[in-house]
Short mmCIF file of C-alpha atoms in Angstrom, two decimals:
data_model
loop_
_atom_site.label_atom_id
_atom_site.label_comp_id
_atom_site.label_asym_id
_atom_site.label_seq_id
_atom_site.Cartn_x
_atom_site.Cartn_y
_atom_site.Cartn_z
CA UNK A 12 -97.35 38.74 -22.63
CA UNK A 13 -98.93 42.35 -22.63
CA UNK A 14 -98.14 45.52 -24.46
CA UNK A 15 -97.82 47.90 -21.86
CA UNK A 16 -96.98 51.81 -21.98
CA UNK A 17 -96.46 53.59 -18.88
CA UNK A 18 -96.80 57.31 -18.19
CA UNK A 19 -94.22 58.98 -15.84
CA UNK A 20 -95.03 61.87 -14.03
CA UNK A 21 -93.48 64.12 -11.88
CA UNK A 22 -89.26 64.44 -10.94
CA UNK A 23 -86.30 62.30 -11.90
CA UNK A 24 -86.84 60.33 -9.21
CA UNK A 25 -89.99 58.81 -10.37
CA UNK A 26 -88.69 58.87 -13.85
CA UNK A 27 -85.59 56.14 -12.64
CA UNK A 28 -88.80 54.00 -10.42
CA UNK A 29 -90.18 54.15 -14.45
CA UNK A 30 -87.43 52.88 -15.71
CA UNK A 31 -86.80 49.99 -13.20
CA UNK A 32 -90.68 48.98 -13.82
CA UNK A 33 -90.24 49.05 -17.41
CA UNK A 34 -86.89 47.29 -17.54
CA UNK A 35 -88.36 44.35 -15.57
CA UNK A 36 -91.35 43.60 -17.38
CA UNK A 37 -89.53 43.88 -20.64
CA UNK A 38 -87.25 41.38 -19.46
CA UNK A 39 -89.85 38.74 -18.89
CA UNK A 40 -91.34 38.99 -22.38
CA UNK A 41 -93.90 42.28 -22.46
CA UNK A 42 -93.78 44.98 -24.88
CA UNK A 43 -92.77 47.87 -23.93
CA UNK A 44 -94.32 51.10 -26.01
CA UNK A 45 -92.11 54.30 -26.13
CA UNK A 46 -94.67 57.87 -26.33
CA UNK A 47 -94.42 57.75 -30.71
CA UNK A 48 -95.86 54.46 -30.78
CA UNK A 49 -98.99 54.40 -32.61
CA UNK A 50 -99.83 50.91 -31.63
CA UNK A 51 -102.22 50.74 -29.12
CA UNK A 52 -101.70 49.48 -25.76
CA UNK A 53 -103.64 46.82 -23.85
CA UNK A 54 -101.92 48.02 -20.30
CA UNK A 55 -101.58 51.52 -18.88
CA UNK A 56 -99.83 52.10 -16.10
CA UNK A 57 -99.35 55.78 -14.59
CA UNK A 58 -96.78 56.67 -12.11
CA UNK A 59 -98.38 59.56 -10.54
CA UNK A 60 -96.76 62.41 -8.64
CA UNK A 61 -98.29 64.22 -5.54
CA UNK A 62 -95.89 66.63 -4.49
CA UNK A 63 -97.72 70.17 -5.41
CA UNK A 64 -101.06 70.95 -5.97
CA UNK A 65 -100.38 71.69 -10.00
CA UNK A 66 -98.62 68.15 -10.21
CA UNK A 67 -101.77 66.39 -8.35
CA UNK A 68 -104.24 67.52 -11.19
CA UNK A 69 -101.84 66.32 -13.81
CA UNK A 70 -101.83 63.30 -12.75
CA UNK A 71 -105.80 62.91 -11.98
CA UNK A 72 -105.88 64.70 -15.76
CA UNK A 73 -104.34 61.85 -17.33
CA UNK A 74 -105.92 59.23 -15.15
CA UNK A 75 -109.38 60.65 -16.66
CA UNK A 76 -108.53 59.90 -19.92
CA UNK A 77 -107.18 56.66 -19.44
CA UNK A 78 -110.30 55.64 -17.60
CA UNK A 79 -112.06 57.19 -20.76
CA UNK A 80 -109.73 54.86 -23.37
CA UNK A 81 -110.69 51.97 -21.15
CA UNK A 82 -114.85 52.82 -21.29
CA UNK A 83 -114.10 52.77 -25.45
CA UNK A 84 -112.49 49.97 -25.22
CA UNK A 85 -108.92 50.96 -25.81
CA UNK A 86 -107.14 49.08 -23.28
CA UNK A 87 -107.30 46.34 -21.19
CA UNK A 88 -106.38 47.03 -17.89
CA UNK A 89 -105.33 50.07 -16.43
CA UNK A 90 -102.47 50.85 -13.36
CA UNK A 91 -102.07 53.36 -11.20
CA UNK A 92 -98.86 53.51 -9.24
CA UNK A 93 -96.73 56.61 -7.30
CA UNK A 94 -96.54 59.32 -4.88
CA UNK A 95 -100.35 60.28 -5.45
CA UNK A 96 -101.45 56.74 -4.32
CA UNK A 97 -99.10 56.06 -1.70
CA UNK A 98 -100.83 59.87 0.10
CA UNK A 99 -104.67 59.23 -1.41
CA UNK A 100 -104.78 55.96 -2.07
CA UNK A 101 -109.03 55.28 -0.86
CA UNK A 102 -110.22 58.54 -1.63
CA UNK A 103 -108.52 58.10 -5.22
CA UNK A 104 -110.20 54.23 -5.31
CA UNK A 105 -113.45 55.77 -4.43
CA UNK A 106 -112.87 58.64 -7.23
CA UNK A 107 -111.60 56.40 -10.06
CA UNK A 108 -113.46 53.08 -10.05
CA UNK A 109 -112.32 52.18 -13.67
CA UNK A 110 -108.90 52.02 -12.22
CA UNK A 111 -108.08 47.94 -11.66
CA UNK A 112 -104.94 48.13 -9.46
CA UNK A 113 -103.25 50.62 -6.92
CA UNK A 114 -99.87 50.66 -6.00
CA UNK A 115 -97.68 52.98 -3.87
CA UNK A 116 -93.97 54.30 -3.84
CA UNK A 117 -93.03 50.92 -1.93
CA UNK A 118 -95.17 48.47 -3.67
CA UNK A 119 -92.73 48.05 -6.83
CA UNK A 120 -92.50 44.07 -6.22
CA UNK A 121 -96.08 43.72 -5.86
CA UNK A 122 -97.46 45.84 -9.25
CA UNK A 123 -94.66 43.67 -11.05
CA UNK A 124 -96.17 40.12 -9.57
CA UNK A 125 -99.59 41.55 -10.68
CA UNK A 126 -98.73 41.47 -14.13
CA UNK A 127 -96.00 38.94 -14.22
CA UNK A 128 -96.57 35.45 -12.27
CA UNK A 129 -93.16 34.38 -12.49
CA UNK A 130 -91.53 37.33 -11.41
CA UNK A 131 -90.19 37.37 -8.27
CA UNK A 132 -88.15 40.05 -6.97
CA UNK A 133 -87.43 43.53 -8.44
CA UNK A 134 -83.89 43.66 -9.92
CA UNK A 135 -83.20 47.86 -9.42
CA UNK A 136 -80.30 47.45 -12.21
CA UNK A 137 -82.64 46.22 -14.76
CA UNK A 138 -83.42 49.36 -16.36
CA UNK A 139 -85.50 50.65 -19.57
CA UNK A 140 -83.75 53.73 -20.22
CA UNK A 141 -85.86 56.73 -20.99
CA UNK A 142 -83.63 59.42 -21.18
CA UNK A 143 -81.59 59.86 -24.66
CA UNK A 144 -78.98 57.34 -24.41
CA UNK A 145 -75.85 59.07 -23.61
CA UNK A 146 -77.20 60.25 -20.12
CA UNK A 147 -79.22 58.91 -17.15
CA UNK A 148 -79.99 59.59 -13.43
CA UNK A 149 -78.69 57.53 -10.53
CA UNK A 150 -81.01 57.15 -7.66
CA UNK A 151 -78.45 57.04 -4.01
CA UNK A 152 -81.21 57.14 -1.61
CA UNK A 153 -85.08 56.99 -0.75
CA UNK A 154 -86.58 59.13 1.23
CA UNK A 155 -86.14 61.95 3.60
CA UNK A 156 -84.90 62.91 7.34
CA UNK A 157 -85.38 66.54 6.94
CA UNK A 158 -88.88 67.82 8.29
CA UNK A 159 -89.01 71.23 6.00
CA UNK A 160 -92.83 72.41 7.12
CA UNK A 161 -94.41 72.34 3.32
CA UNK A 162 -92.67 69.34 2.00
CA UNK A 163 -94.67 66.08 2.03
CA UNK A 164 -92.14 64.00 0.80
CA UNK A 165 -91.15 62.57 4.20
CA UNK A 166 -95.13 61.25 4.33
CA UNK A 167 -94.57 60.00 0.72
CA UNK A 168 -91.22 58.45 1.07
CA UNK A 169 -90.64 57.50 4.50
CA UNK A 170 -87.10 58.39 6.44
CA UNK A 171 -83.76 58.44 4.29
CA UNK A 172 -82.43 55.19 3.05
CA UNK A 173 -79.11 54.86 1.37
CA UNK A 174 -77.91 52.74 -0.97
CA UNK A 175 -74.16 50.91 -0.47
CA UNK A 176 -71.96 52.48 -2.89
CA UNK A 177 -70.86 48.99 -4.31
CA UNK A 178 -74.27 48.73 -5.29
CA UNK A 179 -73.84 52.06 -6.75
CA UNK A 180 -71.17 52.03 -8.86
CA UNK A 181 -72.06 48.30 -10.25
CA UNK A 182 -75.10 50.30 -11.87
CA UNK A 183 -72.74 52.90 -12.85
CA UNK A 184 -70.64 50.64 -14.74
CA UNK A 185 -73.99 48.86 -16.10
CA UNK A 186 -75.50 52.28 -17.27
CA UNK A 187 -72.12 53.02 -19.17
CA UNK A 188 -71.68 49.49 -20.47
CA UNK A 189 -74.76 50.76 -22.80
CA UNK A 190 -73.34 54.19 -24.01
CA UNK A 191 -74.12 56.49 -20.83
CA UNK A 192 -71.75 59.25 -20.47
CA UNK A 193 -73.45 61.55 -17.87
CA UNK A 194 -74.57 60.34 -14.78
CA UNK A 195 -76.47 62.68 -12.68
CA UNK A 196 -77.01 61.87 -8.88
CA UNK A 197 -80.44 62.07 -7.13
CA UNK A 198 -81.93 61.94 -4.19
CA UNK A 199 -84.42 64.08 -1.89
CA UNK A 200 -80.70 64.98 -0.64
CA UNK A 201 -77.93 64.50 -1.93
CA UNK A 202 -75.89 65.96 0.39
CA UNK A 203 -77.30 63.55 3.68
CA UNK A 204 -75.91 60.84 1.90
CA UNK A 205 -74.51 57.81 3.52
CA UNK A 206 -75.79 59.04 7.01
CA UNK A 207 -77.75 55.98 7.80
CA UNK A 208 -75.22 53.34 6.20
CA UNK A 209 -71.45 55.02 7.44
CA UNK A 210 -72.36 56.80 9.95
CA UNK A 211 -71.16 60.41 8.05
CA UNK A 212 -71.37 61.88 4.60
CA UNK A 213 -70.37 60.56 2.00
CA UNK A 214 -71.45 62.31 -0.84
CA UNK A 215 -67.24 62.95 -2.12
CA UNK A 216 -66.30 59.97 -2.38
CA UNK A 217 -69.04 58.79 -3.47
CA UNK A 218 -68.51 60.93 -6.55
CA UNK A 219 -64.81 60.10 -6.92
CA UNK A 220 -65.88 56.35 -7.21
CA UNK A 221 -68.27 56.98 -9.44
CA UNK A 222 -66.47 59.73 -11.39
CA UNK A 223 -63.72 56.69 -11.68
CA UNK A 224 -65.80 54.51 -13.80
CA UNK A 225 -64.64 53.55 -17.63
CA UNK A 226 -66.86 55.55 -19.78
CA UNK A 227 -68.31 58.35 -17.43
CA UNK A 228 -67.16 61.49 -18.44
CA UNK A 229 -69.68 63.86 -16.59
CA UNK A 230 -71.12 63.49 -12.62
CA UNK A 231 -73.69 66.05 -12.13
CA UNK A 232 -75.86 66.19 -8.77
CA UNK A 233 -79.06 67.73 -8.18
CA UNK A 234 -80.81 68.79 -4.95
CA UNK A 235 -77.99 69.70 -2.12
CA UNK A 236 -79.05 70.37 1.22
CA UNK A 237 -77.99 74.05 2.44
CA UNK A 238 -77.77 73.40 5.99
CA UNK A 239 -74.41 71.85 7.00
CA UNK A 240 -73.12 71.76 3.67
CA UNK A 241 -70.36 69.01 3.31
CA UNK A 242 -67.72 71.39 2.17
CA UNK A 243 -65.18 68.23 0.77
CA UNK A 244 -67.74 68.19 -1.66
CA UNK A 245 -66.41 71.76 -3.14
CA UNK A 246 -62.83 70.04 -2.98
CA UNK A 247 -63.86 67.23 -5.32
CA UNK A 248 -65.44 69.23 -7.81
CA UNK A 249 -62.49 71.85 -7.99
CA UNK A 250 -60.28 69.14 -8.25
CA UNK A 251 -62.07 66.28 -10.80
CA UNK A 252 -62.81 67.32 -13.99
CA UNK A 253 -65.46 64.91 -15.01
CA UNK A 254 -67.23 66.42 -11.73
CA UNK A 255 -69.21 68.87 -13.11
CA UNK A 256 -68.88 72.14 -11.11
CA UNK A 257 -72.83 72.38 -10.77
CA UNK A 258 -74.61 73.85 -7.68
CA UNK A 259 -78.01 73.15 -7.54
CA UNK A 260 -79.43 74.17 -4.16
CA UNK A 261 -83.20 74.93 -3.40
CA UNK A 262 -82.55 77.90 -0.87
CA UNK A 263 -86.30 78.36 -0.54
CA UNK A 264 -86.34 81.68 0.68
CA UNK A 265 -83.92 84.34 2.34
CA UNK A 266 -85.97 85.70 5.43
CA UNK A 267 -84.70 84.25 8.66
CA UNK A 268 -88.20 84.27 9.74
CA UNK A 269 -89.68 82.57 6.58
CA UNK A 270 -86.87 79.59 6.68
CA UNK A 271 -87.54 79.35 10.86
CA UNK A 272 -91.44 78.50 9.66
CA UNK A 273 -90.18 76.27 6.75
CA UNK A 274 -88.02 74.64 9.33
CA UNK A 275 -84.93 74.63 7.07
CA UNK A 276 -82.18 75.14 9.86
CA UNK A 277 -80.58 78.07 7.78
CA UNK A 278 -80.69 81.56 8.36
CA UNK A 279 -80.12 84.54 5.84
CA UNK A 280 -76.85 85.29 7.69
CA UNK A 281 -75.68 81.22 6.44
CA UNK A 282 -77.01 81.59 3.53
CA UNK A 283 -75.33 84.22 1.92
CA UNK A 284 -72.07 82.81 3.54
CA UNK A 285 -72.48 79.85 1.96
CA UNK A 286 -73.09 81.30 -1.01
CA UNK A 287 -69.83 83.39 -0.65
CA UNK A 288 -67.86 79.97 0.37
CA UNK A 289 -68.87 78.33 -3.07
CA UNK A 290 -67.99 80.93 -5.12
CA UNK A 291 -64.58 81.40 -3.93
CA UNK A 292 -63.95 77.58 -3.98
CA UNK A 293 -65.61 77.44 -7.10
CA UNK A 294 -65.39 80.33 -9.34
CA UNK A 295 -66.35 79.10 -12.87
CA UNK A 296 -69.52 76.79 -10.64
CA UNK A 297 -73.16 77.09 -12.08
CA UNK A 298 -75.43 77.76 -8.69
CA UNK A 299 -78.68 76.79 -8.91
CA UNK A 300 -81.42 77.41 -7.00
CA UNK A 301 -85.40 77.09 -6.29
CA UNK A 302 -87.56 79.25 -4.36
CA UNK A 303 -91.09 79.53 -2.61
CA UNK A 304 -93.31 82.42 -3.07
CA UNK A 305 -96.34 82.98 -1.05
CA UNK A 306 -95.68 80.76 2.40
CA UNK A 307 -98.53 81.77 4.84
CA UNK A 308 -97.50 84.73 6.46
CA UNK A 309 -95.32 86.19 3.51
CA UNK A 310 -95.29 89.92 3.81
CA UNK A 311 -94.36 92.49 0.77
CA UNK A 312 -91.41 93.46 2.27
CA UNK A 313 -90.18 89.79 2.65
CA UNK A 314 -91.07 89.39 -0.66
CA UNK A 315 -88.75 92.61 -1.28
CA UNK A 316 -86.16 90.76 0.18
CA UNK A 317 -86.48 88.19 -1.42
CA UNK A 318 -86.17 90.34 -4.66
CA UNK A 319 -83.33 91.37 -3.61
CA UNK A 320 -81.40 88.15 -2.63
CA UNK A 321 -82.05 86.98 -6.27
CA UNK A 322 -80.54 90.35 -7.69
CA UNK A 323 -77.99 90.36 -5.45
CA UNK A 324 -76.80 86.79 -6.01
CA UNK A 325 -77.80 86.55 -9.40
CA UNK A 326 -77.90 82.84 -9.51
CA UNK A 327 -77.12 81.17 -12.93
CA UNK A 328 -80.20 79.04 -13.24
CA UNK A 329 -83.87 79.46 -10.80
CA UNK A 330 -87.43 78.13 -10.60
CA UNK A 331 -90.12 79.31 -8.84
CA UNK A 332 -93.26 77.64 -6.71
CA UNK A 333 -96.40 78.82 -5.72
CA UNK A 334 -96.61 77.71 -2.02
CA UNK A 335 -99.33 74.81 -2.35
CA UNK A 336 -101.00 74.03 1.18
CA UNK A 337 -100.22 69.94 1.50
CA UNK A 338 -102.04 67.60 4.14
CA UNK A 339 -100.05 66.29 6.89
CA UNK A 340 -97.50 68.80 6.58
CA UNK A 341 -96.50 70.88 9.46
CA UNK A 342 -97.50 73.91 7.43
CA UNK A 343 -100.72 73.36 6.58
CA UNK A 344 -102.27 73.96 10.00
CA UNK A 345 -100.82 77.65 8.89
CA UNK A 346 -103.45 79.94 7.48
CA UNK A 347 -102.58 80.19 3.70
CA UNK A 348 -103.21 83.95 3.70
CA UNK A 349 -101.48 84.87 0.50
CA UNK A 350 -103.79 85.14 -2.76
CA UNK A 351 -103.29 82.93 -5.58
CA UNK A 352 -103.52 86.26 -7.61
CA UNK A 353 -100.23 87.52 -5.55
CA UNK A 354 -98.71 84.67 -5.37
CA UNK A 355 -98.98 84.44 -9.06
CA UNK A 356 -98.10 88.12 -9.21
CA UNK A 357 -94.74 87.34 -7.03
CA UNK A 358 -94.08 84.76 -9.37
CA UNK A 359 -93.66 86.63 -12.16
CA UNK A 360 -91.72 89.38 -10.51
CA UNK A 361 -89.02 86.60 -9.64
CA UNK A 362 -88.90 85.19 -13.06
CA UNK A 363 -88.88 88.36 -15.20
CA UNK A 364 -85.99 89.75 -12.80
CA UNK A 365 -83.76 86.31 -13.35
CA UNK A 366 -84.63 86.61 -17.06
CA UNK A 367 -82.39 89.78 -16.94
CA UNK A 368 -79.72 88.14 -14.78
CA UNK A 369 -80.15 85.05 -17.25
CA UNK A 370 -79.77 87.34 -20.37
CA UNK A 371 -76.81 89.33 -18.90
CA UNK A 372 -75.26 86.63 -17.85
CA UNK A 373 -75.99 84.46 -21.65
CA UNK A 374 -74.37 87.25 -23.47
CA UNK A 375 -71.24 87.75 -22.00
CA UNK A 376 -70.46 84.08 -23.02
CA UNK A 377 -70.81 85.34 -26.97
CA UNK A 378 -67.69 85.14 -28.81
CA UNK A 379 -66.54 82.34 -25.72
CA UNK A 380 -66.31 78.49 -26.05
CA UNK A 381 -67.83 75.61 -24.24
CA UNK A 382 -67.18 71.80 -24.41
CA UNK A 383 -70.64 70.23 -24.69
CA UNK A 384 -73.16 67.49 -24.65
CA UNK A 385 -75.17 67.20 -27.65
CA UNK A 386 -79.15 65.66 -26.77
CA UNK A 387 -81.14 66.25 -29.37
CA UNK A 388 -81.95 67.39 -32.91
CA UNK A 389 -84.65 70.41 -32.83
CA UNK A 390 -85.59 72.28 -36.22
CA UNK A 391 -82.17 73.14 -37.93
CA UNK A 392 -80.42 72.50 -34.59
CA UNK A 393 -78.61 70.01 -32.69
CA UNK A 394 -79.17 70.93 -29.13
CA UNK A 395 -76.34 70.19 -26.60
CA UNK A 396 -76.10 71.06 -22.75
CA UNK A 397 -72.32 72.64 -21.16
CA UNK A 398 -71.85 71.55 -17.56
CA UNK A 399 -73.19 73.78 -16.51
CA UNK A 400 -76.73 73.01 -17.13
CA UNK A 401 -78.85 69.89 -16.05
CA UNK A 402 -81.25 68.27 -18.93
CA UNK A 403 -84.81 69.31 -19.26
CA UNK A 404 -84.40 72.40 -16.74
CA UNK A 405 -81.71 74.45 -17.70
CA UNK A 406 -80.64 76.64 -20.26
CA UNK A 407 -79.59 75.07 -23.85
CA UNK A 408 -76.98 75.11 -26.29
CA UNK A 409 -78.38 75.66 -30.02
CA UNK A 410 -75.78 74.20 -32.22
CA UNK A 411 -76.01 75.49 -35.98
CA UNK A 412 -75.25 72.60 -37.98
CA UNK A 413 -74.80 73.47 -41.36
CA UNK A 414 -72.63 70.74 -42.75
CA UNK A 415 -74.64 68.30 -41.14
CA UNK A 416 -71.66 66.28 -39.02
CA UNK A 417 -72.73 66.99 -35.28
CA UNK A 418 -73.84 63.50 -33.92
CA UNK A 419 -76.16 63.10 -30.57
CA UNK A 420 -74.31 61.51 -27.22
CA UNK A 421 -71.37 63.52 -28.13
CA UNK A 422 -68.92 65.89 -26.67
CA UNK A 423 -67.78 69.40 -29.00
CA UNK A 424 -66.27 72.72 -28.24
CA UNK A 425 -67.91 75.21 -29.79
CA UNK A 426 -68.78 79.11 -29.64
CA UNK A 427 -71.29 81.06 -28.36
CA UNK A 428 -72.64 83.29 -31.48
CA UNK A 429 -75.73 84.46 -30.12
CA UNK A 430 -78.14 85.14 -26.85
CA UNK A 431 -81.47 85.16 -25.22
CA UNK A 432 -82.68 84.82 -21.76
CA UNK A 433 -82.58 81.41 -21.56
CA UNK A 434 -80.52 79.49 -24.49
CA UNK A 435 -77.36 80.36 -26.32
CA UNK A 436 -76.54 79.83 -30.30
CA UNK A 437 -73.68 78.40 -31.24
CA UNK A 438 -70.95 76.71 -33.87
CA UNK A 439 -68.68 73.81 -33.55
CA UNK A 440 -65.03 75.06 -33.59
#
């Protein structure tokens, strides 16, 4: 048996294909090293993302200094697994010959066999939680069916898969069984799913089964699909409290023209409609959203509009991407005609006007309380997360904790104090 530490990169979604690895080889006999450990490992394995051009060199960063550990002598063996592989696998072979085994997105069974000879089949339940205890992502489906014109996920991935929701909620129950409180949905899209398995979306009741399990007190989703919203979705999350009322949509852009090129279906017109829609049904709802700056063909006054969808919304939480140019993608036959320096530029315009939505919007809860989830100590706080913020990219909750009695995994109400742009102070009531 090996000591093994493995390096996730990239989105939630790799983080759970971590976890499943992890979980498995733990459970025939290796050792498993969290990031503190000191102790030195004889395996690395690296679960690599490929999605942007930024999250390509992090992963080739830290497969260059693994491949340096191994020339001193550091470790054994070293793995390289993920979304990277599965889209580069010979150049990267070629590129990194200190490497000793590839793997791609579908070739879980196979890197476990490599390191395991009894192992037989990859048990998805079997996880090695990495997230703080009290919370974890659920993984509904694989894949994509969408065919947005930068995205390479589709090539990654393959077509959207769904998984039964019996098999679901058994790993709901198995994830609160060991103290997991929040369980937040995933998927390229949430909203397509059970397409492929019932023949409609089922994304409600999915929710309302898992929602329904002992233990689960919070059911976030991330990544909805704009176009063709499932609107009983809105129902459910008015109506079920442990639904959080969470909107986390990557619009994109706003110009019609811009989302006909990205192929997204939607058009400015639906968009803001939609918008409208959720905001009636859901009044008290965090929206989320991501957008592209940049696309080939992006004009300033596109941009402008842009601008002034964000102002005009003023959308609780955003992010912002540099359009990165990705092989095989429809759009990268398009002549990437915007600068890095103005794409950069654009960038910053977009985050500097949501940090004054952000602030705005963080100060008028002062003096206001909020139930919420407490994650982790930082400093002389315990920081917790309301509903209406997703772990690692949302805003946070910094919990003054004088007498020293706020415990991690656990729900408070408390009140907001103090502001910024992006994190509240508060007290426990």
């Amino acid at each position: 048996m090996a000591t093994i530490r493995l390096l996730s990169l990239g989105c939630s979604k790799n983080t759970v294909d971590s976890e499943v690895i992890t979980g498995n080889l733990q459970a025939v006999g290796h050792e498993i090293l969290d990031e503190d450990s000191i102790k030195n490992p004889q395996i690395i394995i690296i679960n690599t993302c490929g999605f942007i051009g930024d999250a390509k060199e992090e992963s080739i960063r830290y497969i260059l200094q693994a491949e340096h550990q191994k020339k001193k002598h550091r470790i054994e063996k070293l793995v390289v697994m993920g979304c990277l592989v599965q889209r580069h696998r010979e150049e990267m072979m070629t590129e990194f010959p200190a490497v000793d085994a590839w793997f791609g997105v579908h070739e879980m069974d196979e890197l476990l066999n490599s390191l395991s000879e009894d192992f037989e089949k990859t048990n998805v339940h079997q996880r090695l939680l990495s997230t703080p205890e009290h919370y974890a992502y659920l993984k509904i489906a694989e894949g994509c069916d969408r065919s947005c014109s930068f995205c390479a996920i589709p090539l990654i991935r393959g077509k959207h898969v769904s998984r039964s929701m019996e098999d679901l909620v058994e790993e709901a129950k198995i994830l609160a069984n060991k103290g997991v409180r929040e369980i937040i949905l995933i998927s390229q899209d949430v909203t397509y799913y059970g397409m492929d398995l019932y023949g409609s979306k089922k994304i409600a009741e999915l929710i309302q089964k898992i929602a329904e399990v002992d233990g689960i007190e919070w059911v976030r989703l991330n990544y909805l699909y704009p176009h063709q919203f499932p609107m009983d979705l809105l129902d459910v999350m008015a109506e079920n409290s442990k639904v959080c009322e969470y909107i986390d949509i990557p619009f994109q852009h706003i110009s019609t023209r811009i989302l006909q090129s990205m192929k997204r279906a939607s058009t400015k017109e639906e968009t803001y409609s939609l918008i409208k829609t959720i905001r009636e049904k859901l009044p008290n709802a965090a929206l989320r959203t991501t957008l592209i700056v940049g696309y080939p063909g992006e004009t300033e006054d596109e941009f402008e509009e842009l601008k002034t969808f964000v102002n005009d919304v003023k959308f609780d939480r955003l992010g912002v991407f540099k359009y990165s140019a990705e092989e095989g993608t429809p759009a990268f036959d398009l002549e990437d005609d915007v600068s890095d320096e103005v794409k950069q530029e654009r960038m910053d315009e977009i985050m500097e006007l949501q940090q004054e939505i952000s602030l705005e919007k963080n100060q008028e809860k002062i003096g206001k309380k909020f139930h919420v989830l407490t994650d982790r100590f930082e400093g002389e706080y315990v920081v917790g997360r309301t509903m209406q913020d997703s772990p690692e990219v949302d805003n946070e909750v910094l919990i003054l904790d004088d007498d020293e009695v706020v415990e991690l995994g656990q729900f408070y109400t408390v009140e907001i104090t103090e502001a910024d742009a992006f994190d509240v102070i508060a007290r426990v009531c």
